Coordinates of C-alpha atoms in Angstrom, one line a residue:
M1 CA 23.4 20.0 -0.3
E2 CA 19.6 20.7 -3.3
Q3 CA 16.3 19.2 -0.6
Q4 CA 15.0 16.2 -1.5
P5 CA 11.6 15.7 -3.7
A6 CA 8.1 16.1 -1.1
I7 CA 7.0 12.9 -0.7
S8 CA 3.8 13.6 -2.4
D9 CA 6.2 15.0 -5.8
Y10 CA 6.1 11.3 -6.7
G11 CA 4.7 9.7 -9.4
F12 CA 3.6 5.5 -9.3
L13 CA 4.5 3.1 -12.2
S14 CA 3.6 -0.8 -11.5
D15 CA 3.7 -3.6 -13.3
S16 CA 2.3 -5.9 -10.8
R17 CA 5.8 -7.6 -10.2
S18 CA 7.4 -4.6 -9.4
G19 CA 6.8 -0.2 -8.5
A20 CA 8.8 2.3 -8.4
L21 CA 8.9 6.3 -8.1
V22 CA 9.2 8.8 -10.4
G23 CA 9.4 12.5 -9.4
K24 CA 8.6 15.7 -11.1
N25 CA 12.4 16.3 -12.1
G26 CA 11.8 13.6 -14.1
S27 CA 14.0 11.6 -11.9
I28 CA 12.5 7.6 -11.1
D29 CA 14.6 7.2 -7.8
W30 CA 13.2 4.1 -6.3
W31 CA 13.3 1.0 -8.3
C32 CA 13.5 -3.2 -7.6
P33 CA 13.3 -4.8 -10.0
H34 CA 13.3 -7.7 -9.3
R35 CA 9.9 -7.6 -7.1
F36 CA 8.7 -5.5 -5.2
D37 CA 10.7 -6.1 -1.6
G38 CA 14.2 -7.4 -3.9
A39 CA 16.8 -4.4 -3.1
A40 CA 16.9 -1.7 -5.0
V41 CA 19.0 -0.6 -8.3
F42 CA 18.5 2.9 -7.8
G43 CA 17.7 4.2 -4.4
R44 CA 17.8 8.4 -4.5
L45 CA 14.4 8.7 -2.5
L46 CA 16.4 7.6 1.1
D47 CA 20.4 8.6 -0.2
P48 CA 21.0 11.0 -2.5
S49 CA 23.9 8.3 -4.2
A50 CA 22.2 5.2 -3.8
G51 CA 21.3 6.3 -8.0
H52 CA 18.3 7.0 -10.5
F53 CA 17.7 7.8 -13.5
Q54 CA 16.3 11.3 -15.1
V55 CA 15.0 12.5 -18.1
A56 CA 14.4 16.0 -17.9
P57 CA 14.8 19.5 -20.1
V58 CA 18.0 20.6 -19.3
G59 CA 17.4 23.2 -15.9
V60 CA 14.4 21.2 -15.0
G61 CA 13.1 23.5 -12.0
G62 CA 15.1 26.5 -13.4
P63 CA 12.7 30.4 -14.3
G64 CA 10.1 29.3 -16.9
H65 CA 9.9 25.4 -16.3
R66 CA 6.5 23.9 -15.5
V67 CA 5.2 20.2 -14.7
E68 CA 1.4 18.7 -15.6
R69 CA 1.3 15.1 -15.5
A70 CA -1.2 12.5 -14.9
Y71 CA -1.9 8.9 -15.7
L72 CA -2.8 7.7 -18.8
P73 CA -6.6 6.6 -18.4
E74 CA -7.6 3.5 -16.5
T75 CA -3.4 2.8 -16.0
L76 CA -0.8 3.3 -13.9
V77 CA 0.7 4.9 -17.2
L78 CA 2.5 8.3 -16.5
R79 CA 3.2 11.5 -18.7
T80 CA 4.9 14.5 -17.5
V81 CA 4.6 17.9 -19.5
H82 CA 7.3 20.2 -19.1
H83 CA 6.7 23.3 -20.8
T84 CA 10.1 25.2 -21.0
P85 CA 10.9 28.2 -22.6
H86 CA 11.8 26.8 -25.6
G87 CA 9.3 24.9 -26.2
S88 CA 7.3 22.4 -24.6
V89 CA 8.3 17.6 -24.3
A90 CA 5.9 15.1 -22.4
V91 CA 8.4 12.2 -21.0
T92 CA 6.1 8.8 -20.4
D93 CA 6.6 6.6 -18.2
A94 CA 5.3 3.0 -17.0
L95 CA 7.2 -0.6 -16.2
A96 CA 6.3 -2.8 -19.2
A97 CA 3.4 -6.3 -19.2
E98 CA 4.2 -8.6 -21.4
M99 CA 3.7 -8.7 -24.7
G100 CA -0.1 -9.5 -25.5
A101 CA -1.1 -10.2 -21.5
R102 CA -4.7 -9.0 -20.8
A103 CA -6.8 -8.3 -18.3
H104 CA -5.7 -11.4 -15.2
A105 CA -2.1 -12.1 -16.8
L106 CA -1.9 -8.2 -16.1
G107 CA 1.4 -9.3 -14.2
M108 CA 2.0 -12.0 -14.5
N109 CA 5.6 -12.6 -16.3
S110 CA 6.1 -8.6 -16.4
P111 CA 10.0 -8.3 -18.3
A112 CA 10.9 -5.8 -15.8
V113 CA 12.1 -3.6 -18.7
L114 CA 11.3 0.3 -17.5
I115 CA 9.8 2.2 -20.5
R116 CA 11.2 6.3 -21.6
V117 CA 9.3 7.8 -24.4
V118 CA 10.3 11.4 -25.0
E119 CA 8.3 13.4 -27.9
G120 CA 8.2 16.5 -28.8
L121 CA 4.9 18.8 -28.3
S122 CA 6.1 22.7 -29.5
G123 CA 9.6 24.0 -29.7
R124 CA 13.0 23.1 -29.7
V125 CA 14.2 21.3 -26.1
R126 CA 17.3 19.9 -25.1
M127 CA 17.1 17.2 -23.0
A128 CA 18.8 16.1 -20.2
L129 CA 19.7 12.0 -19.7
D130 CA 21.9 11.0 -16.6
F131 CA 21.9 7.2 -15.5
V132 CA 23.2 6.8 -12.0
P133 CA 22.2 2.9 -11.4
R134 CA 23.3 1.6 -7.8
P135 CA 22.8 -2.0 -7.0
E136 CA 21.6 -3.0 -3.9
Y137 CA 21.1 -0.1 -2.5
G138 CA 23.4 2.0 -3.3
L139 CA 26.3 -1.1 -1.8
L140 CA 27.5 -1.3 -5.5
T141 CA 28.1 0.8 -8.4
P142 CA 28.6 -1.9 -12.2
Y143 CA 31.2 -1.5 -14.1
L144 CA 29.3 0.2 -17.7
H145 CA 29.9 -1.7 -20.8
E146 CA 28.7 0.3 -24.5
Q147 CA 26.8 -1.5 -26.1
P148 CA 27.0 -2.5 -30.2
D149 CA 23.8 -0.8 -30.7
G150 CA 24.8 1.8 -28.7
G151 CA 23.3 1.1 -25.6
V152 CA 24.5 0.5 -21.6
L153 CA 25.0 -3.0 -20.5
A154 CA 25.8 -1.8 -16.3
G155 CA 26.9 -5.2 -14.3
A156 CA 27.6 -5.5 -11.1
G157 CA 26.9 -7.5 -7.6
P158 CA 24.2 -9.9 -9.3
V159 CA 22.4 -7.0 -11.3
V160 CA 22.1 -7.0 -15.3
L161 CA 20.9 -3.7 -16.2
V162 CA 20.7 -2.8 -20.2
L163 CA 20.2 0.8 -21.1
R164 CA 19.1 1.9 -24.8
A165 CA 18.1 4.7 -26.5
D166 CA 16.0 4.8 -30.2
G167 CA 18.8 7.3 -32.0
L168 CA 20.9 7.4 -29.6
T169 CA 24.8 6.8 -29.8
L170 CA 25.4 6.8 -25.1
R171 CA 28.7 6.1 -23.9
A172 CA 29.5 5.2 -20.8
G173 CA 31.2 7.4 -18.7
V174 CA 33.5 6.0 -15.0
D175 CA 30.0 5.8 -12.7
R176 CA 27.4 6.9 -15.0
V177 CA 25.8 8.0 -18.9
T178 CA 25.4 11.5 -18.8
H179 CA 24.4 12.2 -22.6
E180 CA 22.5 15.5 -23.8
F181 CA 19.7 15.5 -27.2
E182 CA 18.0 17.7 -28.5
V183 CA 14.2 17.4 -29.0
S184 CA 11.3 18.6 -31.4
A185 CA 7.8 18.9 -32.2
G186 CA 7.2 15.5 -33.4
Q187 CA 9.5 13.6 -32.6
V188 CA 9.8 10.6 -30.8
V189 CA 12.9 9.3 -28.6
G190 CA 12.1 6.0 -27.1
M191 CA 14.5 5.0 -24.2
D192 CA 14.3 1.9 -22.2
V193 CA 16.1 0.1 -19.0
A194 CA 16.2 -3.8 -19.0
F195 CA 16.9 -5.4 -15.1
G196 CA 18.3 -9.2 -15.8
A197 CA 20.6 -11.7 -13.1
V198 CA 23.6 -12.6 -14.2
Y199 CA 23.2 -15.8 -13.2
G200 CA 19.5 -16.4 -15.1
D201 CA 17.4 -14.7 -17.6
P202 CA 19.4 -12.4 -20.1
P203 CA 17.1 -8.8 -19.9
V204 CA 14.9 -8.2 -22.2
R205 CA 14.9 -6.5 -24.8
M206 CA 12.2 -4.6 -26.2
D207 CA 10.7 -1.4 -29.0
P208 CA 9.5 1.3 -25.8
V209 CA 6.9 2.1 -28.1
V210 CA 5.2 -0.5 -28.7
A211 CA 5.9 -1.5 -25.3
L212 CA 4.4 1.3 -24.1
A213 CA 1.0 1.1 -26.3
E214 CA 0.6 -2.5 -25.1
T215 CA 1.3 -1.1 -21.8
V216 CA -1.4 0.2 -22.2
R217 CA -4.3 -1.7 -23.9
A218 CA -2.9 -4.4 -20.8
W219 CA -3.8 -1.8 -18.2
E220 CA -7.2 -0.9 -20.2
A221 CA -8.7 -4.4 -20.3
Y222 CA -8.3 -4.9 -16.7
R223 CA -10.1 -2.5 -15.6
E224 CA -12.9 -3.6 -17.7
T225 CA -13.4 -6.5 -16.2
H226 CA -14.2 -4.4 -12.5
E227 CA -16.8 -2.3 -12.1
Y228 CA -18.0 0.9 -9.9
S229 CA -21.3 1.9 -9.3
G230 CA -20.8 3.6 -6.1
R231 CA -20.1 7.3 -5.6
Y232 CA -17.2 9.0 -6.0
P233 CA -16.3 6.9 -9.2
D234 CA -13.4 7.9 -9.9
L235 CA -12.1 8.5 -6.8
V236 CA -12.7 5.3 -6.7
R237 CA -11.3 3.5 -9.7
Q238 CA -8.5 5.2 -9.3
S239 CA -7.3 4.1 -5.4
A240 CA -8.2 0.6 -7.5
R241 CA -5.3 1.2 -9.8
V242 CA -3.0 2.4 -7.1
L243 CA -4.9 -1.4 -5.2
T244 CA -3.7 -3.1 -8.5
G245 CA -0.4 -1.9 -8.9
L246 CA 0.6 -3.4 -5.4
T247 CA -0.9 -7.0 -5.7
Y248 CA 1.8 -8.7 -6.8
A249 CA 0.2 -11.1 -9.5
R250 CA 2.0 -14.4 -9.0
S251 CA 0.7 -15.4 -5.6
G252 CA -1.8 -12.1 -5.4
A253 CA -0.7 -10.2 -2.3
V254 CA -1.6 -7.0 -1.8
A255 CA 2.0 -5.0 -0.5
A256 CA 1.4 -2.2 2.2
A257 CA 2.9 -0.3 -0.1
L258 CA 6.6 0.6 -2.4
T259 CA 8.6 1.7 -0.3
T260 CA 11.2 1.8 2.9
S261 CA 11.3 3.3 5.4
L262 CA 9.8 7.0 4.6
P263 CA 9.8 8.5 8.2
E264 CA 6.0 9.2 10.4
R265 CA 7.6 12.1 10.9
I266 CA 11.2 13.9 9.4
G267 CA 13.8 13.3 11.3
G268 CA 12.6 10.8 12.5
D269 CA 13.0 6.9 13.7
R270 CA 9.8 5.1 12.9
N271 CA 10.7 4.2 9.7
Y272 CA 10.1 0.9 8.5
D273 CA 9.2 -1.3 5.7
Y274 CA 6.2 -1.5 4.1
R275 CA 7.0 -3.5 1.2
Y276 CA 5.7 -6.8 1.5
S277 CA 2.7 -7.8 2.7
W278 CA -0.2 -7.2 5.8
L279 CA -3.2 -9.8 6.2
R280 CA -4.5 -6.9 7.7
D281 CA -4.6 -5.1 4.4
F282 CA -5.4 -8.5 1.6
S283 CA -9.2 -8.8 5.0
L284 CA -9.5 -4.5 4.0
T285 CA -8.1 -4.8 -0.4
M286 CA -9.8 -7.2 -0.3
R287 CA -13.3 -5.3 1.3
A288 CA -12.9 -2.6 0.0
L289 CA -12.5 -4.4 -3.9
W290 CA -15.5 -6.8 -3.2
V291 CA -18.0 -5.6 -5.5
A292 CA -15.7 -5.6 -8.3
A293 CA -14.0 -9.1 -7.2
C294 CA -14.5 -12.7 -9.2
P295 CA -14.1 -16.2 -8.6
D296 CA -10.8 -16.6 -10.0
E297 CA -9.0 -13.5 -8.1
T298 CA -10.6 -15.2 -4.4
S299 CA -9.9 -18.6 -5.3
R300 CA -6.6 -17.8 -5.8
L301 CA -5.8 -14.9 -3.3
F302 CA -7.6 -17.4 -0.5
A303 CA -5.1 -19.8 -1.2
W304 CA -1.6 -17.7 -1.0
V305 CA -3.1 -17.0 2.4
A306 CA -3.4 -20.5 3.6
R307 CA 0.1 -22.1 2.6
S308 CA 1.7 -18.5 4.0
I309 CA -0.3 -18.8 7.5
G310 CA 0.4 -23.4 6.7
R311 CA -1.4 -25.9 9.6
I312 CA -2.0 -23.0 12.7
G313 CA -0.8 -24.3 16.3
D314 CA 0.1 -22.2 19.3
E315 CA 2.4 -19.3 18.0
P316 CA 0.3 -16.6 17.2
V317 CA -0.6 -15.7 13.1
P318 CA 1.8 -13.3 12.6
V319 CA 0.0 -10.4 10.7
L320 CA 2.8 -10.4 8.0
F321 CA 4.3 -12.6 5.5
G322 CA 7.1 -12.3 2.2
L323 CA 4.7 -11.7 -1.3
E324 CA 6.0 -15.8 -2.0
G325 CA 4.0 -15.9 1.5
E326 CA 7.7 -16.0 3.2
R327 CA 7.5 -15.6 7.7
D328 CA 11.3 -14.6 8.1
L329 CA 11.8 -11.1 7.9
S330 CA 14.6 -10.0 10.1
E331 CA 15.4 -6.5 9.8
H332 CA 17.8 -5.0 9.5
H333 CA 19.7 -1.1 8.8
C334 CA 21.3 0.4 5.7
H335 CA 24.0 2.1 7.5
H336 CA 25.9 3.6 4.4
L337 CA 22.5 5.2 3.1
R338 CA 20.8 8.5 4.8
G339 CA 17.6 8.0 4.8
Y340 CA 15.1 10.3 3.7
R341 CA 16.2 13.3 4.8
D342 CA 18.3 12.6 6.9
S343 CA 15.1 10.5 8.9
R344 CA 17.4 7.4 10.0
P345 CA 17.4 4.0 10.5
V346 CA 17.0 2.8 6.9
R347 CA 14.7 -0.9 7.5
I348 CA 15.3 -3.3 5.7
G349 CA 12.9 -6.7 6.4
N350 CA 9.8 -5.6 9.8
D351 CA 10.3 -7.5 12.8
A352 CA 6.8 -6.3 13.1
W353 CA 6.1 -10.7 11.6
R354 CA 7.0 -11.9 15.1
Q355 CA 4.3 -9.6 17.7
R356 CA 1.4 -11.1 18.5
Q357 CA -1.5 -8.8 16.8
L358 CA -5.2 -11.1 17.6
D359 CA -6.9 -9.1 15.5
V360 CA -4.7 -10.8 12.8
P361 CA -7.4 -14.1 12.6
G362 CA -10.0 -11.8 12.7
E363 CA -9.4 -9.1 9.4
V364 CA -9.0 -13.1 7.7
M365 CA -12.3 -14.4 8.5
S366 CA -13.8 -11.1 7.6
A367 CA -12.4 -11.5 4.1
V368 CA -14.1 -15.4 3.9
W369 CA -16.9 -13.7 5.2
R370 CA -17.7 -11.2 2.7
L371 CA -16.6 -13.6 0.0
R372 CA -18.5 -16.3 1.0
D373 CA -21.0 -16.7 -1.8
Y374 CA -17.9 -16.9 -4.4
L375 CA -16.1 -19.5 -2.3
G376 CA -18.7 -21.8 -2.2
T377 CA -21.1 -23.6 0.1
T378 CA -18.6 -26.5 1.7
F379 CA -15.1 -25.0 2.6
D380 CA -12.4 -27.1 1.5
G381 CA -9.1 -28.3 1.9
E382 CA -6.9 -25.7 2.9
L383 CA -9.2 -22.5 3.7
R384 CA -11.8 -25.9 6.3
E385 CA -8.2 -25.9 7.7
M386 CA -7.5 -22.3 7.4
V387 CA -11.1 -21.6 8.9
L388 CA -11.1 -23.5 11.6
G389 CA -7.2 -23.2 12.9
L390 CA -7.9 -19.0 13.3
T391 CA -11.6 -19.3 15.2
E392 CA -10.4 -21.9 17.8
Q393 CA -7.1 -19.6 18.5
V394 CA -8.6 -17.0 18.8
A395 CA -11.8 -19.3 21.4
A396 CA -8.2 -19.7 23.1
T397 CA -5.8 -16.7 23.3
W398 CA -8.5 -13.3 22.8
H399 CA -7.9 -12.8 26.7
L400 CA -4.0 -12.1 26.2
P401 CA -2.4 -8.8 26.2
D402 CA -1.0 -8.2 22.5
R403 CA 0.4 -5.6 20.6
G404 CA -2.2 -4.0 19.0
M405 CA -3.8 -2.9 15.0
W406 CA -0.1 0.0 15.5
E407 CA 2.2 -2.6 16.2
T408 CA 3.3 -0.4 19.2
R409 CA 6.3 -1.1 19.8
D410 CA 6.4 -2.0 23.9
E411 CA 4.9 -3.3 25.9
E412 CA 2.2 -5.4 25.6
R413 CA -1.7 -4.2 26.3
H414 CA -5.4 -5.5 26.2
Y415 CA -5.9 -3.1 23.3
L416 CA -9.8 -2.7 22.1
S417 CA -9.6 -2.9 18.9
S418 CA -8.1 -6.7 18.8
K419 CA -10.7 -7.8 21.6
V420 CA -13.0 -6.5 19.0
I421 CA -12.2 -8.1 16.3
C422 CA -11.8 -11.3 17.8
W423 CA -15.2 -11.0 18.7
L424 CA -15.7 -10.7 15.0
T425 CA -13.5 -13.6 14.5
L426 CA -16.1 -16.2 16.9
D427 CA -19.0 -14.3 15.2
R428 CA -18.3 -15.3 11.6
A429 CA -17.0 -18.4 12.5
V430 CA -20.4 -19.1 14.4
G431 CA -22.2 -18.1 10.6
L432 CA -20.1 -20.2 8.8
A433 CA -19.9 -23.2 10.6
D434 CA -22.5 -25.5 8.8
R435 CA -19.8 -25.4 5.6
L436 CA -16.3 -26.3 8.3
G437 CA -17.5 -29.6 8.7
D438 CA -17.8 -32.3 12.1
R439 CA -15.2 -30.2 14.0
A440 CA -17.9 -26.9 13.6
D441 CA -18.5 -26.8 17.3
P442 CA -20.8 -22.8 16.9
R443 CA -22.3 -23.5 20.2
R444 CA -19.0 -23.3 21.8
W445 CA -17.7 -20.4 20.0
A446 CA -20.3 -18.1 19.9
R447 CA -20.3 -18.3 23.9
V448 CA -17.1 -16.5 23.7
R449 CA -18.3 -14.1 21.6
D450 CA -20.9 -13.6 24.2
E451 CA -17.7 -13.5 26.9
I452 CA -15.6 -10.6 24.7
R453 CA -19.0 -8.3 23.6
D454 CA -19.2 -8.4 27.2
T455 CA -15.6 -8.1 28.3
V456 CA -14.9 -4.9 25.5
L457 CA -18.9 -3.6 26.9
R458 CA -16.6 -3.2 30.3
E459 CA -13.6 -2.4 30.3
G460 CA -13.0 -0.8 27.3
W461 CA -15.6 1.4 27.9
N462 CA -14.1 5.0 30.3
D463 CA -16.4 6.4 32.1
R464 CA -15.3 9.5 33.0
I465 CA -13.9 10.0 29.4
G466 CA -17.0 9.2 27.9
A467 CA -15.6 7.5 25.4
F468 CA -13.8 4.2 24.9
T469 CA -10.4 4.4 25.0
G470 CA -7.4 2.8 23.5
S471 CA -7.2 -0.1 25.6
F472 CA -7.9 -1.8 28.6
G473 CA -8.2 0.9 31.5
S474 CA -6.3 3.9 29.8
A475 CA -7.3 7.3 29.1
E476 CA -5.7 7.4 26.0
L477 CA -7.9 8.3 23.3
D478 CA -7.5 5.8 19.8
A479 CA -9.2 6.8 16.6
S480 CA -8.7 2.3 16.4
A481 CA -12.0 2.8 18.3
L482 CA -14.3 3.8 15.3
I483 CA -13.8 0.8 13.9
L484 CA -15.9 -0.7 16.7
P485 CA -19.6 0.7 14.5
V486 CA -17.5 -0.3 11.0
A487 CA -16.6 -3.6 11.8
H488 CA -21.0 -4.0 13.2
F489 CA -19.8 -4.6 17.2
L490 CA -22.1 -1.1 17.8
P491 CA -24.0 0.9 15.7
A492 CA -23.1 4.4 15.6
T493 CA -25.6 5.6 16.9
D494 CA -25.5 3.8 19.9
P495 CA -25.1 6.3 22.6
R496 CA -21.7 5.2 23.8
M497 CA -20.4 5.4 20.0
R498 CA -22.3 8.3 19.4
S499 CA -19.8 10.1 22.5
T500 CA -16.7 8.3 20.7
I501 CA -17.2 9.2 17.8
S502 CA -17.6 13.4 19.7
I503 CA -14.7 13.2 21.8
V504 CA -12.7 11.9 19.6
E505 CA -13.6 14.0 16.2
R506 CA -12.8 16.8 18.6
E507 CA -9.9 15.5 20.8
L508 CA -7.4 13.7 17.8
G509 CA -8.6 15.4 14.2
T510 CA -8.3 19.2 13.3
D511 CA -10.6 21.3 10.7
D512 CA -8.8 19.8 8.0
G513 CA -11.1 16.6 8.6
L514 CA -7.5 15.0 9.5
L515 CA -7.6 12.8 12.4
R516 CA -4.9 11.3 15.0
R517 CA -3.8 8.0 15.7
W518 CA -3.6 9.0 19.4
S519 CA -2.5 12.9 20.8
T520 CA 1.6 12.7 20.7
D521 CA 0.6 11.3 17.0
P522 CA 3.0 13.8 14.5
G523 CA 0.4 13.5 11.3
G524 CA -3.2 12.3 10.4
F525 CA -3.8 9.3 9.8
L526 CA -5.3 9.1 6.5
L527 CA -7.0 5.7 7.5
C528 CA -8.6 7.0 10.7
S529 CA -9.9 9.7 8.7
F530 CA -12.5 7.2 6.5
W531 CA -13.2 5.7 9.1
L532 CA -15.1 8.9 10.7
V533 CA -16.3 9.4 7.4
E534 CA -17.8 5.6 7.7
C535 CA -19.4 6.2 11.1
L536 CA -20.4 9.8 10.6
V537 CA -22.4 8.6 7.8
M538 CA -23.6 5.3 10.2
A539 CA -24.4 7.6 12.5
G540 CA -26.7 9.8 10.9
E541 CA -24.7 12.8 10.1
P542 CA -24.5 11.5 5.0
Q543 CA -23.7 15.6 4.8
R544 CA -20.7 16.4 6.9
A545 CA -19.7 12.9 6.1
E546 CA -19.6 14.0 2.3
E547 CA -18.4 16.9 3.6
L548 CA -15.7 15.8 6.1
F549 CA -14.8 12.9 2.7
E550 CA -14.2 15.8 0.3
R551 CA -11.3 17.8 2.0
V552 CA -9.9 14.3 2.8
V553 CA -9.7 13.3 -0.5
G554 CA -8.6 17.2 -1.5
Y555 CA -5.0 16.1 0.0
A556 CA -4.5 13.0 -2.8
N557 CA -1.0 14.8 -4.8
D558 CA -1.6 16.0 -8.2
V559 CA -2.0 12.3 -9.7
G560 CA -3.9 10.8 -7.0
L561 CA -2.0 9.2 -4.6
F562 CA -2.5 9.4 -0.3
S563 CA 1.1 8.5 1.4
E564 CA -0.2 7.0 4.4
Q565 CA -0.2 10.7 7.1
V566 CA -0.4 13.7 6.6
D567 CA 2.1 16.6 8.4
L568 CA -0.2 18.7 9.5
R569 CA 1.6 22.1 10.1
T570 CA 2.3 21.6 6.5
G571 CA -0.2 19.4 5.0
E572 CA 3.3 17.3 3.8
H573 CA 2.4 13.5 3.1
L574 CA 4.5 11.5 5.3
G575 CA 5.7 8.0 5.4
N576 CA 5.3 4.7 2.7
T577 CA 3.5 5.8 -0.6
P578 CA 1.6 4.6 -2.1
Q579 CA 0.3 4.0 0.6
A580 CA -2.2 0.8 0.1
L581 CA -4.5 1.5 3.3
S582 CA -5.3 5.0 2.3
H583 CA -6.7 3.7 -0.8
V584 CA -8.2 0.7 1.1
G585 CA -10.1 4.1 2.8
L586 CA -11.2 5.5 0.4
I587 CA -13.8 3.4 -1.6
N588 CA -15.1 1.6 1.6
A589 CA -15.9 5.4 2.7
A590 CA -16.9 6.3 -1.1
W591 CA -19.4 3.2 -0.7
R592 CA -20.8 4.0 2.5
L593 CA -21.4 7.0 1.0
T594 CA -23.0 4.9 -1.5
K595 CA -24.8 1.9 1.1
P596 CA -25.0 4.1 4.4
D597 CA -25.7 0.1 4.9
S598 CA -23.0 -2.5 3.5
Y599 CA -22.0 -5.0 5.8

């Protein structure tokens, strides 16, 4: 059987409601049209039989075939040029924006239409179309019905898809649509696949060429409202576009990644569903984009957080939510799917929502602190209640063990990084006390904050190793210790921190700049590598930091996308993609190289 494409072979399309992955071979192998965490109608990413939509030259990948691709400037509209022995053809792919949508309206009312525009560049190229819809992650095989306009309607379960192609009369097979056509220089063929619900709104009809131009303008207008003046502007802007593309526009929630169950190790079982919104990702994303934030965006994002969390009581604040604030994300396995390159299980849902992770309140507090000037001199209503509730919960529970930021599924421990972020929660609460009304108690909060700090310095340091370790009393190094200077808990120039940075880099790093989270981690974790860049800058080693940064960004694929990890032997991408935290890490590291003292 032909091996599935590498994870890095995929490009990312988004309408800020849902996303799709398109391979260099012209095949869309992942699309969940309802929303990012909805059911896939094309799922070949996770099983060869789970559906796809391929448009490419006949014999794609054969002798004499070469591919070039790039996003159109300032967009997530992907143009792939296929060079063949008979000529060249471009396929431009996008998820359509609403007609007339501009700037912050991008994605608010996306029509759930996939656009593919084929353009002949030279010679005469024979193209093949292969449309194989398989709703519900491949569980359903739809009926196909030919339409009067030459299109084909696919219907099964709750899903309706309509495929149309300008100038082509498509014929329905038993379970797929296949069609071959020729494209000569200057010829344009527009196609679209429109999604609808059987018992809801019908699929939208759009002119593919017009819709593509509108979508490009919508992306361009959005980026015109966000400026970045630091170093590596092209890399930062591309990562910012990826984060925008992972933002569910209707609520402001940021999906951690587009995909589920892409493995940390090929053939392994650490395959998780990342299509939800982690409060940690929300915080780090806000930090990454704080220079471009505007009041409208921040107020809407914090409203989503406050509503999602609800009134805070004794139960731990969940680390993640559904994109509209759903809390119960109970996990189940899709036993009918083989998994990416036989990496099982395929998971839908994520049971990390049940875990206690003590750093979560601090992640939200960090975002509040960073954007305090936009949030007013007095916090009102749900924002005030959220900040007070988070602070009091941390003050009462910081001494408990938890599962840590890596969401381990074994026993709870006293993780160093969790305690540091608990300290940050109380420290930021003290600084925000004058905005929180009569119930603020900054003196008590300061006492607890100082107790946490003393405990971390005493219990987190391992004298024998000469470094801060992953958890209290442990001899295991963990790259999460690098957040101490990033969180301004300790300066990077402190002797203990210098020693930790050096030992973590030596024991967990590679010559190419990749940094594992711990000694048995199967791949280099890109966020940790970018943390190391920040630490080196703060330790007074900007040249070495810059060299490391440039090595790490070299692991992006050809259109600037990162997954979660990189295989240490092969350099292949591992884990879910595109990964928000990897792109957040790039932005923050670039800003640190620009402004070493940024807070």
